[in-house]
Short mmCIF file of C-alpha atoms in Angstrom, two decimals:
data_model
loop_
_atom_site.label_atom_id
_atom_site.label_comp_id
_atom_site.label_asym_id
_atom_site.label_seq_id
_atom_site.Cartn_x
_atom_site.Cartn_y
_atom_site.Cartn_z
CA UNK A 1 87.58 149.38 42.50
CA UNK A 2 88.99 148.28 46.13
CA UNK A 3 89.70 144.92 48.20
CA UNK A 4 88.60 145.27 51.78
CA UNK A 5 90.80 143.54 54.60
CA UNK A 6 88.35 143.20 57.61
CA UNK A 7 89.72 144.88 60.27
CA UNK A 8 87.38 143.52 63.74
CA UNK A 9 91.06 143.57 65.91
CA UNK A 10 92.19 140.78 65.45
CA UNK A 11 95.58 139.72 64.45
CA UNK A 12 98.25 141.14 61.86
CA UNK A 13 96.07 142.27 59.04
CA UNK A 14 99.02 144.07 56.84
CA UNK A 15 100.79 141.30 55.65
CA UNK A 16 97.27 140.86 54.26
CA UNK A 17 97.58 143.87 52.76
CA UNK A 18 101.37 144.02 51.40
CA UNK A 19 100.65 140.74 49.62
CA UNK A 20 98.03 141.87 48.08
CA UNK A 21 99.37 145.32 46.69
CA UNK A 22 101.77 143.68 45.52
CA UNK A 23 99.48 141.33 43.06
CA UNK A 24 97.09 144.56 42.28
CA UNK A 25 97.26 147.91 41.15
CA UNK A 26 93.32 147.97 42.97
CA UNK A 27 93.31 150.07 45.97
CA UNK A 28 93.50 147.52 49.38
CA UNK A 29 92.50 149.04 52.19
CA UNK A 30 91.77 147.38 56.00
CA UNK A 31 88.96 148.61 58.04
CA UNK A 32 85.97 148.17 59.94
CA UNK A 33 83.89 150.44 59.06
CA UNK A 34 80.28 149.34 57.25
CA UNK A 35 80.56 151.99 54.31
CA UNK A 36 83.56 150.49 52.81
CA UNK A 37 82.80 147.18 53.36
CA UNK A 38 79.84 147.30 51.85
CA UNK A 39 81.03 149.87 48.54
CA UNK A 40 84.50 147.18 48.36
CA UNK A 41 83.76 144.95 45.64
CA UNK A 42 85.88 142.13 47.19
CA UNK A 43 86.65 140.59 50.78
CA UNK A 44 89.41 139.44 52.85
CA UNK A 45 87.88 138.15 56.36
CA UNK A 46 91.50 137.44 58.06
CA UNK A 47 92.02 136.05 61.90
CA UNK A 48 94.65 135.07 64.47
CA UNK A 49 94.49 133.59 67.42
CA UNK A 50 92.28 132.29 69.62
CA UNK A 51 88.35 131.59 67.86
CA UNK A 52 86.83 133.06 71.02
CA UNK A 53 88.53 135.78 70.55
CA UNK A 54 87.69 136.03 66.58
CA UNK A 55 83.98 136.16 67.09
CA UNK A 56 83.93 137.66 69.76
CA UNK A 57 86.06 140.67 68.40
CA UNK A 58 83.53 140.39 65.30
CA UNK A 59 80.58 140.41 67.03
CA UNK A 60 81.67 144.13 69.19
CA UNK A 61 83.71 145.79 66.24
CA UNK A 62 79.26 145.02 65.15
CA UNK A 63 80.73 143.87 62.13
CA UNK A 64 79.89 140.15 62.31
CA UNK A 65 76.30 140.94 61.45
CA UNK A 66 76.90 143.08 57.98
CA UNK A 67 79.36 139.97 57.54
CA UNK A 68 77.12 138.09 58.33
CA UNK A 69 74.15 139.37 55.30
CA UNK A 70 77.49 140.18 52.94
CA UNK A 71 77.63 136.44 52.91
CA UNK A 72 74.12 135.92 52.24
CA UNK A 73 73.35 138.33 49.29
CA UNK A 74 76.71 136.47 47.89
CA UNK A 75 77.32 138.72 45.25
CA UNK A 76 80.75 139.70 45.85
CA UNK A 77 83.78 137.66 46.13
CA UNK A 78 85.66 137.01 49.55
CA UNK A 79 88.37 134.94 50.95
CA UNK A 80 89.12 134.01 54.64
CA UNK A 81 92.61 132.75 55.57
CA UNK A 82 93.42 131.32 58.45
CA UNK A 83 90.51 131.82 61.28
CA UNK A 84 88.66 133.73 58.44
CA UNK A 85 88.44 130.78 57.29
CA UNK A 86 87.32 128.95 59.98
CA UNK A 87 84.88 130.94 61.35
CA UNK A 88 83.18 130.13 58.16
CA UNK A 89 82.09 126.67 59.87
CA UNK A 90 78.55 125.75 62.38
CA UNK A 91 81.30 125.60 64.99
CA UNK A 92 84.87 125.08 66.55
CA UNK A 93 85.89 122.87 69.48
CA UNK A 94 88.10 125.41 70.43
CA UNK A 95 87.46 127.57 74.11
CA UNK A 96 85.58 124.91 74.34
CA UNK A 97 83.03 124.97 72.36
CA UNK A 98 82.21 128.28 69.88
CA UNK A 99 79.09 128.74 68.02
CA UNK A 100 80.80 130.10 64.19
CA UNK A 101 78.94 132.61 61.88
CA UNK A 102 77.62 129.00 59.80
CA UNK A 103 77.85 129.84 56.45
CA UNK A 104 79.13 126.40 55.38
CA UNK A 105 78.76 123.78 56.88
CA UNK A 106 80.69 122.17 59.33
CA UNK A 107 83.30 122.09 62.35
CA UNK A 108 86.39 123.06 63.54
CA UNK A 109 88.59 120.36 65.44
CA UNK A 110 91.12 119.65 67.22
CA UNK A 111 94.47 118.24 65.74
CA UNK A 112 94.96 115.08 67.87
CA UNK A 113 97.78 115.37 70.72
CA UNK A 114 99.68 112.01 70.18
CA UNK A 115 100.16 111.44 66.38
CA UNK A 116 103.64 110.06 65.27
CA UNK A 117 105.17 110.54 61.85
CA UNK A 118 106.76 107.62 59.86
CA UNK A 119 109.49 107.48 61.72
CA UNK A 120 108.24 107.71 64.91
CA UNK A 121 108.88 111.29 66.06
CA UNK A 122 105.89 112.92 67.44
CA UNK A 123 104.12 115.60 65.55
CA UNK A 124 104.03 118.91 67.07
CA UNK A 125 100.89 120.27 67.21
CA UNK A 126 100.52 123.42 66.58
CA UNK A 127 101.09 122.08 62.96
CA UNK A 128 103.52 125.26 61.91
CA UNK A 129 105.38 125.30 58.35
CA UNK A 130 104.81 124.16 54.92
CA UNK A 131 102.88 121.62 53.65
CA UNK A 132 101.41 120.48 50.29
CA UNK A 133 98.01 121.10 49.57
CA UNK A 134 95.94 118.09 47.05
CA UNK A 135 93.59 119.63 45.25
CA UNK A 136 90.64 118.02 45.48
CA UNK A 137 87.96 119.76 43.29
CA UNK A 138 88.52 122.37 40.51
CA UNK A 139 88.33 126.46 41.51
CA UNK A 140 89.73 129.33 39.57
CA UNK A 141 91.25 130.08 42.80
CA UNK A 142 93.86 127.79 41.53
CA UNK A 143 95.04 128.00 38.63
CA UNK A 144 98.24 128.04 37.96
CA UNK A 145 99.05 126.48 40.83
CA UNK A 146 100.26 123.13 40.69
CA UNK A 147 98.52 119.96 43.01
CA UNK A 148 101.02 118.50 45.95
CA UNK A 149 102.09 122.77 46.08
CA UNK A 150 103.77 122.94 50.07
CA UNK A 151 101.36 126.49 51.24
CA UNK A 152 102.71 127.86 54.89
CA UNK A 153 100.75 127.78 57.79
CA UNK A 154 100.55 127.62 61.74
CA UNK A 155 97.26 126.78 62.76
CA UNK A 156 96.06 123.46 66.30
CA UNK A 157 92.89 124.01 64.44
CA UNK A 158 91.61 122.45 61.47
CA UNK A 159 88.55 122.51 59.18
CA UNK A 160 86.91 119.52 59.18
CA UNK A 161 83.78 120.07 55.88
CA UNK A 162 80.07 118.38 56.04
CA UNK A 163 79.77 118.25 52.35
CA UNK A 164 82.43 116.99 49.79
CA UNK A 165 81.99 119.53 47.19
CA UNK A 166 82.30 122.81 49.66
CA UNK A 167 86.12 120.91 49.82
CA UNK A 168 89.21 122.14 47.29
CA UNK A 169 92.29 121.52 48.98
CA UNK A 170 93.08 118.99 51.70
CA UNK A 171 96.55 118.76 53.45
CA UNK A 172 97.38 115.38 55.21
CA UNK A 173 99.44 116.02 58.81
CA UNK A 174 99.21 112.68 61.70
CA UNK A 175 95.50 110.73 61.18
CA UNK A 176 94.01 113.44 59.60
CA UNK A 177 92.80 114.47 56.34
CA UNK A 178 92.44 118.78 56.85
CA UNK A 179 90.13 120.53 54.55
CA UNK A 180 92.40 123.86 54.42
CA UNK A 181 90.11 125.11 51.38
CA UNK A 182 86.50 125.50 51.19
CA UNK A 183 83.98 127.25 49.23
CA UNK A 184 81.18 127.75 47.88
CA UNK A 185 79.37 131.02 45.14
CA UNK A 186 81.80 133.77 45.58
CA UNK A 187 83.25 132.66 48.88
CA UNK A 188 86.73 130.65 49.17
CA UNK A 189 88.56 130.45 51.90
CA UNK A 190 92.15 128.62 52.96
CA UNK A 191 94.15 127.43 56.45
CA UNK A 192 96.99 128.25 55.15
CA UNK A 193 98.26 131.96 54.86
CA UNK A 194 98.62 133.08 51.15
CA UNK A 195 100.37 135.95 52.02
CA UNK A 196 103.28 134.65 53.24
CA UNK A 197 103.50 131.95 50.83
CA UNK A 198 106.71 132.82 48.60
CA UNK A 199 104.78 132.68 44.80
CA UNK A 200 102.18 130.21 45.15
CA UNK A 201 100.43 132.37 47.58
CA UNK A 202 101.08 135.19 45.62
CA UNK A 203 99.61 133.30 42.57
CA UNK A 204 96.65 132.46 44.81
CA UNK A 205 95.91 136.49 46.06
CA UNK A 206 96.44 137.47 41.95
CA UNK A 207 94.17 134.69 41.05
CA UNK A 208 91.45 136.15 43.10
CA UNK A 209 92.16 138.95 42.77
CA UNK A 210 90.68 138.71 39.20
CA UNK A 211 88.24 136.30 40.13
CA UNK A 212 84.98 136.78 39.17
CA UNK A 213 82.76 133.99 40.82
CA UNK B 1 103.44 113.64 52.25
CA UNK B 2 104.44 115.03 55.01
CA UNK B 3 105.12 118.64 56.86
CA UNK B 4 108.64 119.77 55.94
CA UNK B 5 111.57 121.05 58.38
CA UNK B 6 112.19 124.06 58.03
CA UNK B 7 115.41 126.23 57.24
CA UNK B 8 115.76 129.78 58.37
CA UNK B 9 118.59 131.70 58.58
CA UNK B 10 119.06 134.40 60.10
CA UNK B 11 120.48 137.70 60.30
CA UNK B 12 121.98 140.02 62.44
CA UNK B 13 120.53 144.05 62.83
CA UNK B 14 121.95 146.62 64.09
CA UNK B 15 120.15 150.32 63.23
CA UNK B 16 118.84 148.70 59.75
CA UNK B 17 122.37 147.21 58.80
CA UNK B 18 123.02 143.44 58.25
CA UNK B 19 126.18 143.00 60.20
CA UNK B 20 129.02 140.22 60.37
CA UNK B 21 129.58 139.83 57.62
CA UNK B 22 127.90 138.19 53.87
CA UNK B 23 130.02 136.92 51.14
CA UNK B 24 132.69 139.23 52.46
CA UNK B 25 134.15 137.65 55.96
CA UNK B 26 135.29 140.53 58.63
CA UNK B 27 133.45 143.60 56.62
CA UNK B 28 131.46 144.77 59.37
CA UNK B 29 128.92 146.18 57.64
CA UNK B 30 127.92 143.74 55.49
CA UNK B 31 124.96 145.83 53.19
CA UNK B 32 121.14 146.61 52.95
CA UNK B 33 118.97 143.64 54.93
CA UNK B 34 115.74 143.70 52.16
CA UNK B 35 118.35 143.40 49.37
CA UNK B 36 120.00 139.96 52.05
CA UNK B 37 116.16 139.34 52.35
CA UNK B 38 115.40 139.02 49.20
CA UNK B 39 118.42 137.43 47.76
CA UNK B 40 117.26 134.69 50.83
CA UNK B 41 113.58 134.25 49.89
CA UNK B 42 114.69 133.86 46.00
CA UNK B 43 116.85 131.39 47.52
CA UNK B 44 113.86 129.36 48.99
CA UNK B 45 114.31 130.26 52.66
CA UNK B 46 111.26 128.88 54.18
CA UNK B 47 111.18 132.19 56.92
CA UNK B 48 113.54 134.80 57.77
CA UNK B 49 114.83 135.39 61.33
CA UNK B 50 116.32 139.25 61.98
CA UNK B 51 118.06 139.70 65.47
CA UNK B 52 117.69 143.34 66.28
CA UNK B 53 121.69 144.03 68.27
CA UNK B 54 120.32 148.00 68.48
CA UNK B 55 120.77 149.08 71.51
CA UNK B 56 119.80 153.10 70.92
CA UNK B 57 115.89 154.57 70.28
CA UNK B 58 117.01 156.14 66.62
CA UNK B 59 118.63 152.91 65.87
CA UNK B 60 115.14 151.02 66.86
CA UNK B 61 112.88 152.90 64.87
CA UNK B 62 115.47 152.30 61.64
CA UNK B 63 115.30 148.79 61.88
CA UNK B 64 110.57 149.03 61.97
CA UNK B 65 111.38 150.96 59.07
CA UNK B 66 113.88 148.00 57.90
CA UNK B 67 110.79 145.78 58.61
CA UNK B 68 108.45 147.81 57.04
CA UNK B 69 110.17 146.66 53.62
CA UNK B 70 111.64 144.33 53.93
CA UNK B 71 107.51 142.82 54.76
CA UNK B 72 106.38 145.16 51.37
CA UNK B 73 109.14 142.23 49.43
CA UNK B 74 109.19 139.17 50.97
CA UNK B 75 106.40 136.85 51.25
CA UNK B 76 108.08 133.95 53.46
CA UNK B 77 107.43 134.35 58.12
CA UNK B 78 109.41 136.66 59.41
CA UNK B 79 110.69 136.28 62.90
CA UNK B 80 112.34 139.48 64.71
CA UNK B 81 114.12 139.35 67.99
CA UNK B 82 116.21 140.89 69.95
CA UNK B 83 115.32 143.78 72.71
CA UNK B 84 111.54 142.85 73.21
CA UNK B 85 109.97 144.16 76.33
CA UNK B 86 106.53 144.92 76.04
CA UNK B 87 104.06 144.66 74.51
CA UNK B 88 104.01 147.95 72.11
CA UNK B 89 107.64 146.22 71.78
CA UNK B 90 105.38 144.01 70.05
CA UNK B 91 102.96 145.95 68.34
CA UNK B 92 105.51 148.05 66.73
CA UNK B 93 106.95 145.47 65.89
CA UNK B 94 103.60 143.39 63.42
CA UNK B 95 102.20 146.41 62.42
CA UNK B 96 105.83 146.65 60.39
CA UNK B 97 105.02 143.88 59.51
CA UNK B 98 106.49 141.29 61.13
CA UNK B 99 104.91 137.73 61.63
CA UNK B 100 106.31 136.34 65.23
CA UNK B 101 108.63 138.56 67.40
CA UNK B 102 110.60 136.03 69.71
CA UNK B 103 111.63 137.00 73.37
CA UNK B 104 114.15 136.08 75.04
CA UNK B 105 115.80 138.11 77.99
CA UNK B 106 112.31 139.79 79.76
CA UNK B 107 110.67 136.16 79.34
CA UNK B 108 113.40 135.52 82.05
CA UNK B 109 112.88 138.13 84.14
CA UNK B 110 108.83 138.75 83.68
CA UNK B 111 107.77 135.34 82.45
CA UNK B 112 104.09 136.88 82.87
CA UNK B 113 105.42 138.73 80.12
CA UNK B 114 104.93 136.02 77.92
CA UNK B 115 101.24 134.75 79.48
CA UNK B 116 100.46 138.47 77.96
CA UNK B 117 102.09 138.71 74.62
CA UNK B 118 100.44 135.60 73.85
CA UNK B 119 96.92 136.60 75.51
CA UNK B 120 97.42 139.39 73.34
CA UNK B 121 98.73 138.56 70.17
CA UNK B 122 98.34 134.53 69.82
CA UNK B 123 100.63 132.44 70.30
CA UNK B 124 100.96 131.60 66.80
CA UNK B 125 103.27 134.85 66.72
CA UNK B 126 105.11 134.80 70.08
CA UNK B 127 108.41 132.47 69.51
CA UNK B 128 110.76 131.89 73.67
CA UNK B 129 114.12 132.38 72.99
CA UNK B 130 116.36 129.94 75.30
CA UNK B 131 119.72 130.88 75.34
CA UNK B 132 121.12 127.40 77.31
CA UNK B 133 123.84 125.64 78.46
CA UNK B 134 125.53 122.87 79.99
CA UNK B 135 126.48 123.09 83.39
CA UNK B 136 127.18 119.06 84.48
CA UNK B 137 130.16 117.68 84.34
CA UNK B 138 131.05 115.59 81.85
CA UNK B 139 130.25 112.19 84.21
CA UNK B 140 127.07 113.01 85.54
CA UNK B 141 123.53 113.16 83.99
CA UNK B 142 123.25 115.95 81.91
CA UNK B 143 121.84 119.40 82.82
CA UNK B 144 121.50 122.62 80.85
CA UNK B 145 120.56 125.95 83.18
CA UNK B 146 119.14 128.68 80.72
CA UNK B 147 122.17 131.89 80.52
CA UNK B 148 120.60 135.68 79.81
CA UNK B 149 123.14 138.58 78.49
CA UNK B 150 124.80 136.20 75.29
CA UNK B 151 125.28 133.44 77.53
CA UNK B 152 126.71 135.65 80.54
CA UNK B 153 124.57 135.91 83.19
CA UNK B 154 123.25 132.36 85.05
CA UNK B 155 120.15 131.89 85.97
CA UNK B 156 119.57 128.87 87.72
CA UNK B 157 117.00 127.97 85.85
CA UNK B 158 116.54 124.84 84.97
CA UNK B 159 116.69 124.69 80.66
CA UNK B 160 114.03 121.93 79.80
CA UNK B 161 112.07 123.12 82.92
CA UNK B 162 112.00 126.52 81.71
CA UNK B 163 110.86 125.38 78.09
CA UNK B 164 108.33 123.57 79.66
CA UNK B 165 107.00 126.48 81.40
CA UNK B 166 107.18 128.83 78.72
CA UNK B 167 104.72 126.82 76.29
CA UNK B 168 102.60 126.49 78.99
CA UNK B 169 102.35 130.11 79.46
CA UNK B 170 101.78 130.26 75.33
CA UNK B 171 104.98 130.20 73.63
CA UNK B 172 103.41 128.94 70.75
CA UNK B 173 107.00 127.84 69.40
CA UNK B 174 110.89 128.23 71.05
CA UNK B 175 113.79 128.57 69.40
CA UNK B 176 116.28 127.22 71.27
CA UNK B 177 120.52 128.00 71.08
CA UNK B 178 123.32 125.89 73.14
CA UNK B 179 125.58 128.88 74.33
CA UNK B 180 128.49 126.54 74.23
CA UNK B 181 127.80 125.19 70.29
CA UNK B 182 127.40 129.49 68.99
CA UNK B 183 129.92 129.92 67.21
CA UNK B 184 131.98 126.74 67.64
CA UNK B 185 131.00 125.73 64.23
CA UNK B 186 130.71 121.84 66.24
CA UNK B 187 127.20 120.92 64.88
CA UNK B 188 124.32 121.34 67.38
CA UNK B 189 123.66 120.12 71.32
CA UNK B 190 122.01 117.56 70.31
CA UNK B 191 121.94 116.21 73.43
CA UNK B 192 119.01 119.71 75.09
CA UNK B 193 117.25 119.77 71.65
CA UNK B 194 116.30 116.45 71.90
CA UNK B 195 115.94 116.65 75.45
CA UNK B 196 113.35 120.09 74.69
CA UNK B 197 112.44 119.12 71.83
CA UNK B 198 110.50 115.24 73.51
CA UNK B 199 109.62 117.38 77.22
CA UNK B 200 107.47 120.11 74.53
CA UNK B 201 104.42 120.17 72.04
CA UNK B 202 104.94 122.96 69.93
CA UNK B 203 107.95 123.59 67.28
CA UNK B 204 111.45 123.49 68.25
CA UNK B 205 113.71 125.78 66.20
CA UNK B 206 117.68 124.17 66.99
CA UNK B 207 120.00 126.51 66.84
CA UNK B 208 123.89 127.56 67.63
CA UNK B 209 126.83 125.41 66.35
CA UNK B 210 126.31 124.75 62.72
CA UNK B 211 129.41 124.34 61.24
CA UNK B 212 128.46 121.91 58.06
CA UNK B 213 125.21 120.51 56.10
CA UNK B 214 125.53 117.43 58.10
CA UNK B 215 125.19 119.87 61.14
CA UNK B 216 121.70 120.62 59.67
CA UNK B 217 120.77 116.61 59.02
CA UNK B 218 121.53 115.98 62.77
CA UNK B 219 119.46 118.83 64.74
CA UNK B 220 116.53 116.98 62.52
CA UNK B 221 117.86 113.23 63.12
CA UNK B 222 118.88 113.52 66.60
CA UNK B 223 117.94 116.08 68.10
CA UNK B 224 114.11 116.16 66.69
CA UNK B 225 114.63 119.96 65.64
CA UNK B 226 111.16 120.81 63.80
CA UNK B 227 114.05 123.15 62.49
CA UNK B 228 117.37 124.69 61.61
CA UNK B 229 118.73 128.61 62.30
CA UNK B 230 122.22 129.50 61.20
CA UNK B 231 123.56 132.47 60.11
CA UNK B 232 127.24 132.15 58.80
CA UNK B 233 127.21 129.56 56.75
CA UNK B 234 124.77 131.20 54.64
CA UNK B 235 126.28 134.93 55.01
CA UNK B 236 129.81 133.28 54.59
CA UNK B 237 127.96 131.95 50.57
CA UNK B 238 129.89 128.13 51.79
CA UNK B 239 127.02 127.17 51.06
CA UNK B 240 123.55 128.07 49.66
CA UNK B 241 120.08 127.67 50.73
CA UNK B 242 119.36 125.13 47.62
CA UNK B 243 122.26 123.00 49.13
CA UNK B 244 121.84 122.61 51.80
CA UNK B 245 117.82 121.86 51.07
CA UNK B 246 119.05 119.30 48.70
CA UNK B 247 121.96 117.10 51.29
CA UNK B 248 119.21 117.03 53.59
CA UNK B 249 116.41 115.78 51.16
CA UNK B 250 119.37 113.00 50.32
CA UNK B 251 119.06 112.12 53.62
CA UNK B 252 115.55 111.47 53.89
CA UNK B 253 114.35 114.59 55.71
CA UNK B 254 111.04 115.55 53.97
CA UNK B 255 111.85 119.35 52.66
CA UNK B 256 110.54 122.04 50.74
CA UNK B 257 112.75 121.91 47.56
#
């Protein structure tokens, strides 16, 4: 029983691995080795930074084809986090338009520049900090987590999924309702950082490591 | 409905130990940062910032080990600042488990370093720390300048212009400390906080001068800060994090309670 955190050279994977180790006795590895990834029982696809760089590194590290194959086979649970969520969509507006993995229909859009809160304060982009996640459909990964619970976010682009039945959680920021938890079959992906979201985040990770889709 | 404003306790760490005293005024070595970080995490702190004030190499290695230990037990964002001068320094701290690093003096001596760091690691993990001091006279239009070396060395850089430039270079967040107010307990310098918060698109953390809970409220409502950082009011047990959060929420500020 091994959980593989896919390492294609982008971002800080240690936080994710450490949080997983905190909630499971299973072996957690950070790897880009195709055999290890294929042999794992569960996969975590993280991502930080610009999506062009993430997609580029995924290709360069020769993990892209493998991830696409595994997504198509759909026989092991996969958790996408942050840009790891965004990469599952068709395309992103970031960096002048970047084609993504196309596993779930929809686009990644930029928050509008001029949003204000109820007090008239300008809303900052990136959307950084703790915001509420409203559960849109039931899902095993929400077990023990209340709708409206706060999770930690840091992002300037958000997912706009095309099909309602793939949307499991939404977050309001200004005029935007971002699809911050999406999924289908054994795939679940979140915009927020469960590994940095205190007890609610750890509960979601615990739900993931015990999930039998 | 909205994004919560953040409370960030800040720990000064020297060679892997928290200094400046926690709960016990006047005691220099105040204890194990891991225990203190865990306590703040349990109390509901939204993030934790460490300021590494270690001068020696050996001390720095100890700090790295400390970050590793904390990251294994505290699952909220961790920022490490102090002495970050190269991409190697950043990588070392991120690999140890820091989520963000804060760059101060190195940004002033070499602004291109900020650009390089954000291109390499992403804006989300690069905080630029700005130490500002008011340089205008009472009857003049307010003007603030950047100082380095703990507020001793002027740079001639206008603080608002500098903040804009750092965001242009990719900084994902600004940690703004008023050198006039730091340690005074007289409250944030709301003028510079408002001026910088209005000038940039990224979140601003207000720091320097917090003496009571009303100061935290003002930092957000009048200063326009997205997060408030404080050390001594929490360390010395004057206020707990839940007290501060409830006080802010009672004053109409969205908080994670």
